[in-house]
PDB file of C-alpha atoms in Angstrom:
ATOM      1  CA  ASP A  16     -10.514 231.348 -98.789  1.00 70.00           C
ATOM      2  CA  THR A  17     -10.438 230.881 -95.012  1.00 75.00           C
ATOM      3  CA  GLU A  18     -14.143 231.155 -94.293  1.00 93.00           C
ATOM      4  CA  VAL A  19     -17.136 229.023 -93.577  1.00 97.00           C
ATOM      5  CA  THR A  20     -20.182 230.489 -95.274  1.00 97.00           C
ATOM      6  CA  GLN A  21     -23.654 229.819 -93.946  1.00 98.00           C
ATOM      7  CA  THR A  22     -26.919 230.665 -95.662  1.00 97.00           C
ATOM      8  CA  PRO A  23     -29.420 232.007 -94.954  1.00 97.00           C
ATOM      9  CA  LYS A  24     -28.365 234.339 -92.127  1.00 96.00           C
ATOM     10  CA  HIS A  25     -31.913 234.504 -90.788  1.00 97.00           C
ATOM     11  CA  LEU A  26     -34.819 232.112 -91.230  1.00 97.00           C
ATOM     12  CA  VAL A  27     -38.375 232.199 -89.926  1.00 97.00           C
ATOM     13  CA  MET A  28     -40.385 229.057 -90.491  1.00 95.00           C
ATOM     14  CA  GLY A  29     -43.688 227.583 -89.434  1.00 94.00           C
ATOM     15  CA  MET A  30     -43.969 224.279 -87.653  1.00 93.00           C
ATOM     16  CA  THR A  31     -45.243 222.563 -90.799  1.00 92.00           C
ATOM     17  CA  ASN A  32     -42.583 223.955 -93.131  1.00 92.00           C
ATOM     18  CA  LYS A  33     -39.574 222.219 -94.633  1.00 96.00           C
ATOM     19  CA  LYS A  34     -36.434 224.263 -94.990  1.00 97.00           C
ATOM     20  CA  SER A  35     -32.709 223.706 -95.331  1.00 98.00           C
ATOM     21  CA  LEU A  36     -29.618 225.383 -93.913  1.00 98.00           C
ATOM     22  CA  LYS A  37     -26.511 225.433 -96.050  1.00 98.00           C
ATOM     23  CA  CYS A  38     -22.833 225.533 -95.108  1.00 98.00           C
ATOM     24  CA  GLU A  39     -19.870 225.788 -97.457  1.00 98.00           C
ATOM     25  CA  GLN A  40     -16.079 225.835 -97.026  1.00 97.00           C
ATOM     26  CA  HIS A  41     -13.222 225.747 -99.502  1.00 94.00           C
ATOM     27  CA  MET A  42     -10.309 225.242 -97.132  1.00 93.00           C
ATOM     28  CA  GLY A  43      -9.963 221.536 -97.884  1.00 92.00           C
ATOM     29  CA  HIS A  44     -11.195 220.666 -94.406  1.00 93.00           C
ATOM     30  CA  ARG A  45     -12.386 217.081 -94.132  1.00 92.00           C
ATOM     31  CA  ALA A  46     -14.437 217.381 -90.939  1.00 91.00           C
ATOM     32  CA  MET A  47     -17.605 219.435 -90.708  1.00 94.00           C
ATOM     33  CA  TYR A  48     -19.965 220.024 -87.811  1.00 94.00           C
ATOM     34  CA  TRP A  49     -23.390 221.341 -86.893  1.00 97.00           C
ATOM     35  CA  TYR A  50     -23.855 223.058 -83.538  1.00 96.00           C
ATOM     36  CA  LYS A  51     -26.941 224.552 -81.936  1.00 97.00           C
ATOM     37  CA  GLN A  52     -26.610 227.548 -79.647  1.00 95.00           C
ATOM     38  CA  LYS A  53     -29.321 229.046 -77.467  1.00 95.00           C
ATOM     39  CA  ALA A  54     -28.977 232.550 -76.071  1.00 90.00           C
ATOM     40  CA  LYS A  55     -26.246 232.910 -73.440  1.00 87.00           C
ATOM     41  CA  LYS A  56     -25.420 229.205 -73.658  1.00 90.00           C
ATOM     42  CA  PRO A  57     -22.402 227.432 -75.152  1.00 91.00           C
ATOM     43  CA  PRO A  58     -22.650 225.730 -78.537  1.00 93.00           C
ATOM     44  CA  GLU A  59     -24.011 222.173 -78.345  1.00 93.00           C
ATOM     45  CA  LEU A  60     -22.792 219.581 -80.799  1.00 92.00           C
ATOM     46  CA  MET A  61     -25.418 218.050 -83.076  1.00 95.00           C
ATOM     47  CA  PHE A  62     -23.601 216.212 -85.876  1.00 95.00           C
ATOM     48  CA  VAL A  63     -20.058 215.476 -87.040  1.00 92.00           C
ATOM     49  CA  TYR A  64     -19.123 214.529 -90.596  1.00 94.00           C
ATOM     50  CA  SER A  65     -15.684 213.132 -91.271  1.00 90.00           C
ATOM     51  CA  TYR A  66     -14.631 212.568 -94.881  1.00 92.00           C
ATOM     52  CA  GLU A  67     -18.248 213.077 -95.942  1.00 94.00           C
ATOM     53  CA  LYS A  68     -19.557 210.337 -93.675  1.00 94.00           C
ATOM     54  CA  LEU A  69     -21.678 210.912 -90.588  1.00 95.00           C
ATOM     55  CA  SER A  70     -19.532 209.924 -87.626  1.00 90.00           C
ATOM     56  CA  ILE A  71     -21.364 211.448 -84.661  1.00 87.00           C
ATOM     57  CA  ASN A  72     -25.067 212.083 -84.095  1.00 91.00           C
ATOM     58  CA  GLU A  73     -25.650 213.487 -80.633  1.00 89.00           C
ATOM     59  CA  SER A  74     -29.112 211.911 -80.307  1.00 91.00           C
ATOM     60  CA  VAL A  75     -30.631 214.707 -82.332  1.00 95.00           C
ATOM     61  CA  PRO A  76     -34.389 214.407 -83.100  1.00 96.00           C
ATOM     62  CA  SER A  77     -35.174 213.126 -86.590  1.00 96.00           C
ATOM     63  CA  ARG A  78     -36.800 216.427 -87.539  1.00 97.00           C
ATOM     64  CA  PHE A  79     -33.180 217.540 -88.110  1.00 98.00           C
ATOM     65  CA  SER A  80     -31.576 215.683 -91.018  1.00 97.00           C
ATOM     66  CA  PRO A  81     -27.970 216.383 -92.008  1.00 98.00           C
ATOM     67  CA  GLU A  82     -26.500 215.810 -95.443  1.00 97.00           C
ATOM     68  CA  CYS A  83     -22.968 216.114 -96.794  1.00 97.00           C
ATOM     69  CA  PRO A  84     -23.171 216.095-100.624  1.00 95.00           C
ATOM     70  CA  ASN A  85     -19.416 216.627-101.019  1.00 94.00           C
ATOM     71  CA  SER A  86     -16.350 217.643 -99.048  1.00 91.00           C
ATOM     72  CA  SER A  87     -17.170 221.356 -99.294  1.00 96.00           C
ATOM     73  CA  LEU A  88     -20.881 221.344 -98.523  1.00 97.00           C
ATOM     74  CA  LEU A  89     -22.960 220.528 -95.482  1.00 98.00           C
ATOM     75  CA  ASN A  90     -26.719 220.869 -95.293  1.00 98.00           C
ATOM     76  CA  LEU A  91     -29.171 220.627 -92.434  1.00 98.00           C
ATOM     77  CA  HIS A  92     -32.704 219.783 -93.493  1.00 98.00           C
ATOM     78  CA  LEU A  93     -35.466 220.919 -91.167  1.00 97.00           C
ATOM     79  CA  HIS A  94     -38.981 219.523 -90.978  1.00 96.00           C
ATOM     80  CA  ALA A  95     -41.810 219.854 -88.470  1.00 95.00           C
ATOM     81  CA  LEU A  96     -39.748 221.876 -86.022  1.00 95.00           C
ATOM     82  CA  GLN A  97     -40.960 223.098 -82.669  1.00 96.00           C
ATOM     83  CA  PRO A  98     -40.707 226.627 -81.251  1.00 96.00           C
ATOM     84  CA  GLU A  99     -38.053 225.394 -78.805  1.00 96.00           C
ATOM     85  CA  ASP A 100     -35.835 224.623 -81.791  1.00 97.00           C
ATOM     86  CA  SER A 101     -35.404 228.360 -82.312  1.00 97.00           C
ATOM     87  CA  ALA A 102     -31.688 229.057 -81.903  1.00 97.00           C
ATOM     88  CA  LEU A 103     -28.482 230.046 -83.673  1.00 97.00           C
ATOM     89  CA  TYR A 104     -27.300 227.127 -85.825  1.00 98.00           C
ATOM     90  CA  LEU A 105     -23.575 227.114 -86.354  1.00 97.00           C
ATOM     91  CA  CYS A 106     -21.580 225.205 -88.906  1.00 97.00           C
ATOM     92  CA  ALA A 107     -17.881 224.593 -88.365  1.00 95.00           C
ATOM     93  CA  SER A 108     -15.065 222.813 -90.123  1.00 94.00           C
ATOM     94  CA  SER A 109     -11.608 221.539 -89.228  1.00 90.00           C
ATOM     95  CA  GLN A 110      -8.707 219.937 -91.076  1.00 86.00           C
ATOM     96  CA  ASP A 111      -9.833 216.569 -89.814  1.00 73.00           C
ATOM     97  CA  ARG A 112     -11.849 215.178 -86.959  1.00 67.00           C
ATOM     98  CA  GLY A 113      -8.954 215.164 -84.557  1.00 65.00           C
ATOM     99  CA  SER A 114      -7.466 218.470 -85.638  1.00 66.00           C
ATOM    100  CA  SER A 115      -5.636 220.445 -82.994  1.00 68.00           C
ATOM    101  CA  HIS A 116      -5.846 223.612 -85.075  1.00 75.00           C
ATOM    102  CA  GLY A 117      -9.273 224.599 -83.885  1.00 84.00           C
ATOM    103  CA  TYR A 118     -12.531 224.924 -85.664  1.00 90.00           C
ATOM    104  CA  THR A 119     -13.452 227.557 -88.190  1.00 94.00           C
ATOM    105  CA  PHE A 120     -17.029 228.583 -87.526  1.00 95.00           C
ATOM    106  CA  GLY A 121     -19.510 230.248 -89.816  1.00 96.00           C
ATOM    107  CA  SER A 122     -21.536 233.236 -88.665  1.00 95.00           C
ATOM    108  CA  GLY A 123     -24.559 231.041 -88.148  1.00 96.00           C
ATOM    109  CA  THR A 124     -28.192 230.954 -89.178  1.00 97.00           C
ATOM    110  CA  ARG A 125     -30.610 232.577 -86.732  1.00 97.00           C
ATOM    111  CA  LEU A 126     -33.662 230.296 -86.861  1.00 97.00           C
ATOM    112  CA  THR A 127     -37.050 231.264 -85.490  1.00 97.00           C
ATOM    113  CA  VAL A 128     -39.837 228.683 -85.463  1.00 97.00           C
ATOM    114  CA  VAL A 129     -43.311 230.148 -85.201  1.00 95.00           C
TER     115      VAL A 129
ATOM    116  CA  SER B  22     -20.774 214.115 -64.095  1.00 58.00           C
ATOM    117  CA  GLN B  23     -18.488 215.761 -66.588  1.00 64.00           C
ATOM    118  CA  LYS B  24     -18.474 219.544 -66.476  1.00 76.00           C
ATOM    119  CA  ILE B  25     -16.600 222.530 -67.829  1.00 87.00           C
ATOM    120  CA  GLU B  26     -17.179 225.740 -65.927  1.00 87.00           C
ATOM    121  CA  GLN B  27     -15.991 229.239 -66.560  1.00 89.00           C
ATOM    122  CA  ASN B  28     -16.166 230.852 -63.194  1.00 76.00           C
ATOM    123  CA  SER B  29     -17.492 234.257 -64.141  1.00 76.00           C
ATOM    124  CA  GLU B  30     -20.580 234.694 -66.238  1.00 82.00           C
ATOM    125  CA  ALA B  31     -19.568 238.343 -66.701  1.00 90.00           C
ATOM    126  CA  LEU B  32     -16.399 240.300 -66.023  1.00 93.00           C
ATOM    127  CA  ASN B  33     -15.930 244.078 -66.217  1.00 95.00           C
ATOM    128  CA  ILE B  34     -12.455 245.596 -66.213  1.00 95.00           C
ATOM    129  CA  GLN B  35     -10.902 248.968 -66.942  1.00 97.00           C
ATOM    130  CA  GLU B  36      -9.111 249.580 -70.208  1.00 97.00           C
ATOM    131  CA  GLY B  37      -5.396 248.878 -69.947  1.00 97.00           C
ATOM    132  CA  LYS B  38      -5.754 246.291 -67.195  1.00 97.00           C
ATOM    133  CA  THR B  39      -5.175 242.552 -67.552  1.00 97.00           C
ATOM    134  CA  ALA B  40      -8.288 240.417 -67.843  1.00 96.00           C
ATOM    135  CA  THR B  41      -8.032 236.909 -66.411  1.00 96.00           C
ATOM    136  CA  LEU B  42     -10.653 234.321 -67.288  1.00 96.00           C
ATOM    137  CA  THR B  43     -10.858 230.869 -65.725  1.00 96.00           C
ATOM    138  CA  CYS B  44     -11.893 227.521 -67.142  1.00 94.00           C
ATOM    139  CA  ASN B  45     -12.294 224.593 -64.749  1.00 93.00           C
ATOM    140  CA  TYR B  46     -13.134 221.053 -65.695  1.00 90.00           C
ATOM    141  CA  THR B  47     -13.966 217.857 -63.855  1.00 85.00           C
ATOM    142  CA  ASN B  48     -13.886 214.216 -64.872  1.00 78.00           C
ATOM    143  CA  TYR B  49     -11.929 214.813 -68.071  1.00 77.00           C
ATOM    144  CA  SER B  50      -8.363 214.116 -69.083  1.00 78.00           C
ATOM    145  CA  PRO B  51      -8.195 216.508 -72.003  1.00 79.00           C
ATOM    146  CA  ALA B  52      -5.694 216.073 -74.783  1.00 75.00           C
ATOM    147  CA  TYR B  53      -5.793 219.799 -75.337  1.00 84.00           C
ATOM    148  CA  LEU B  54      -7.811 222.862 -74.517  1.00 89.00           C
ATOM    149  CA  GLN B  55      -8.766 225.783 -76.725  1.00 92.00           C
ATOM    150  CA  TRP B  56     -10.055 229.293 -76.272  1.00 95.00           C
ATOM    151  CA  TYR B  57     -12.520 231.023 -78.581  1.00 96.00           C
ATOM    152  CA  ARG B  58     -13.954 234.517 -78.810  1.00 97.00           C
ATOM    153  CA  GLN B  59     -17.588 235.027 -79.727  1.00 96.00           C
ATOM    154  CA  ASP B  60     -19.264 238.308 -80.584  1.00 94.00           C
ATOM    155  CA  PRO B  61     -23.088 238.645 -80.346  1.00 90.00           C
ATOM    156  CA  GLY B  62     -24.869 236.850 -83.184  1.00 87.00           C
ATOM    157  CA  ARG B  63     -21.616 235.530 -84.653  1.00 91.00           C
ATOM    158  CA  GLY B  64     -19.813 232.221 -84.625  1.00 94.00           C
ATOM    159  CA  PRO B  65     -16.886 231.620 -82.253  1.00 95.00           C
ATOM    160  CA  VAL B  66     -13.416 232.522 -83.494  1.00 95.00           C
ATOM    161  CA  PHE B  67     -10.467 230.312 -82.561  1.00 92.00           C
ATOM    162  CA  LEU B  68      -7.784 232.101 -80.516  1.00 95.00           C
ATOM    163  CA  LEU B  69      -5.345 229.697 -78.883  1.00 93.00           C
ATOM    164  CA  LEU B  70      -4.748 226.017 -78.223  1.00 91.00           C
ATOM    165  CA  ILE B  71      -2.701 224.503 -75.425  1.00 91.00           C
ATOM    166  CA  ARG B  72      -1.768 220.844 -75.106  1.00 87.00           C
ATOM    167  CA  GLU B  73      -1.751 218.791 -71.927  1.00 84.00           C
ATOM    168  CA  ASN B  74       2.066 218.759 -71.820  1.00 87.00           C
ATOM    169  CA  GLU B  75       2.352 222.538 -72.226  1.00 90.00           C
ATOM    170  CA  LYS B  76       2.227 224.955 -69.325  1.00 89.00           C
ATOM    171  CA  GLU B  77       1.830 228.225 -71.198  1.00 95.00           C
ATOM    172  CA  LYS B  78       1.097 229.600 -74.666  1.00 94.00           C
ATOM    173  CA  ARG B  79       1.257 233.197 -75.891  1.00 95.00           C
ATOM    174  CA  LYS B  80      -0.047 235.071 -78.884  1.00 93.00           C
ATOM    175  CA  GLU B  81       0.379 238.837 -78.984  1.00 95.00           C
ATOM    176  CA  ARG B  82      -1.553 240.164 -75.939  1.00 97.00           C
ATOM    177  CA  LEU B  83      -3.046 236.767 -75.140  1.00 97.00           C
ATOM    178  CA  LYS B  84      -1.656 234.158 -72.763  1.00 97.00           C
ATOM    179  CA  VAL B  85      -3.080 230.774 -71.819  1.00 97.00           C
ATOM    180  CA  THR B  86      -1.942 228.497 -69.011  1.00 96.00           C
ATOM    181  CA  PHE B  87      -2.939 224.897 -68.426  1.00 92.00           C
ATOM    182  CA  ASP B  88      -2.650 223.110 -65.086  1.00 91.00           C
ATOM    183  CA  THR B  89      -3.742 219.485 -65.410  1.00 87.00           C
ATOM    184  CA  THR B  90      -3.275 218.935 -61.674  1.00 89.00           C
ATOM    185  CA  LEU B  91      -5.698 221.717 -60.789  1.00 91.00           C
ATOM    186  CA  LYS B  92      -7.818 220.870 -63.870  1.00 90.00           C
ATOM    187  CA  GLN B  93      -7.791 224.520 -64.803  1.00 92.00           C
ATOM    188  CA  SER B  94      -6.870 226.836 -67.647  1.00 94.00           C
ATOM    189  CA  LEU B  95      -6.381 230.574 -67.277  1.00 96.00           C
ATOM    190  CA  PHE B  96      -6.779 232.987 -70.183  1.00 97.00           C
ATOM    191  CA  HIS B  97      -5.161 236.413 -69.893  1.00 97.00           C
ATOM    192  CA  ILE B  98      -5.613 239.496 -72.066  1.00 97.00           C
ATOM    193  CA  THR B  99      -2.986 242.109 -71.254  1.00 97.00           C
ATOM    194  CA  ALA B 100      -3.409 245.831 -71.946  1.00 97.00           C
ATOM    195  CA  SER B 101      -7.094 245.227 -72.548  1.00 97.00           C
ATOM    196  CA  GLN B 102      -9.048 247.410 -74.965  1.00 97.00           C
ATOM    197  CA  PRO B 103     -12.779 248.059 -75.411  1.00 97.00           C
ATOM    198  CA  ALA B 104     -12.518 246.067 -78.675  1.00 97.00           C
ATOM    199  CA  ASP B 105     -11.706 242.998 -76.568  1.00 98.00           C
ATOM    200  CA  SER B 106     -15.253 243.043 -75.178  1.00 97.00           C
ATOM    201  CA  ALA B 107     -16.877 239.740 -76.167  1.00 97.00           C
ATOM    202  CA  THR B 108     -17.787 236.331 -74.794  1.00 96.00           C
ATOM    203  CA  TYR B 109     -14.840 233.996 -74.365  1.00 97.00           C
ATOM    204  CA  LEU B 110     -15.366 230.237 -74.490  1.00 96.00           C
ATOM    205  CA  CYS B 111     -13.011 227.476 -73.510  1.00 95.00           C
ATOM    206  CA  ALA B 112     -13.352 224.134 -75.243  1.00 92.00           C
ATOM    207  CA  LEU B 113     -11.637 220.867 -74.501  1.00 88.00           C
ATOM    208  CA  VAL B 114     -11.080 217.673 -76.378  1.00 78.00           C
ATOM    209  CA  PRO B 115     -11.275 214.644 -74.116  1.00 73.00           C
ATOM    210  CA  THR B 116      -8.691 211.937 -74.610  1.00 66.00           C
ATOM    211  CA  SER B 117     -11.532 209.454 -74.999  1.00 58.00           C
ATOM    212  CA  GLY B 118     -11.025 209.453 -78.755  1.00 60.00           C
ATOM    213  CA  THR B 119     -14.411 210.817 -79.704  1.00 62.00           C
ATOM    214  CA  TYR B 120     -12.878 214.150 -80.751  1.00 65.00           C
ATOM    215  CA  LYS B 121     -15.976 215.976 -79.598  1.00 75.00           C
ATOM    216  CA  TYR B 122     -15.184 219.499 -78.557  1.00 82.00           C
ATOM    217  CA  ILE B 123     -16.981 220.332 -75.359  1.00 85.00           C
ATOM    218  CA  PHE B 124     -17.536 224.024 -74.731  1.00 91.00           C
ATOM    219  CA  GLY B 125     -17.542 225.790 -71.407  1.00 92.00           C
ATOM    220  CA  THR B 126     -20.313 228.079 -70.284  1.00 88.00           C
ATOM    221  CA  GLY B 127     -18.520 231.246 -71.446  1.00 93.00           C
ATOM    222  CA  THR B 128     -17.496 234.507 -69.799  1.00 95.00           C
ATOM    223  CA  ARG B 129     -18.827 237.842 -71.079  1.00 95.00           C
ATOM    224  CA  LEU B 130     -15.955 240.306 -70.847  1.00 96.00           C
ATOM    225  CA  LYS B 131     -16.601 244.023 -70.950  1.00 96.00           C
ATOM    226  CA  VAL B 132     -13.633 246.391 -71.099  1.00 97.00           C
ATOM    227  CA  LEU B 133     -14.592 249.845 -69.903  1.00 96.00           C
ATOM    228  CA  ALA B 134     -13.023 252.903 -71.525  1.00 93.00           C
TER     229      ALA B 134
END
């Protein structure tokens, strides 16, 4: 299995809702990442997990809460989002945090906040 | 400030020609630089990596060069095909030890049949 699987593919949520994005990989990668991408912009790093521990938080608002239950799973919990949080949320993984083999990205979750 | 710029937001070329995309950076000393392809609504796909001590890397119809003096990487697609149409992103890893990939602004390539 050489894929990163993200669910759901699309999500519409209200500003008072709580939802979660899920990411899964079975490549034995020990680093996992969340990126946010707005239309026609490059991906922006949000969080980095290395060996299931949070190692980088790019000053992301607390309404985004990451969780890494085990080495294969990464979640992003969403609460009280704003319309400007609408974007493509990408999960990625790599062999380790300093891997020179590139990231494997999922197809993303298209999030719309209404 | 630290920046990565890809000089063309969009590039149109004729099928069969060589597409050349540019990635320029300032205020970094990258350990290595990578190129990704991204199709609309999809995640980026890793294509090639080049290290700071390498001048050139090839993979099938793809070639990447890296000039640390000019602070520039060039990405070439030879014998381009309409299926090569996509956005291409460069990403670098600074030598600062944070291992944060920093993505360039991207170039939308369209290969015309």
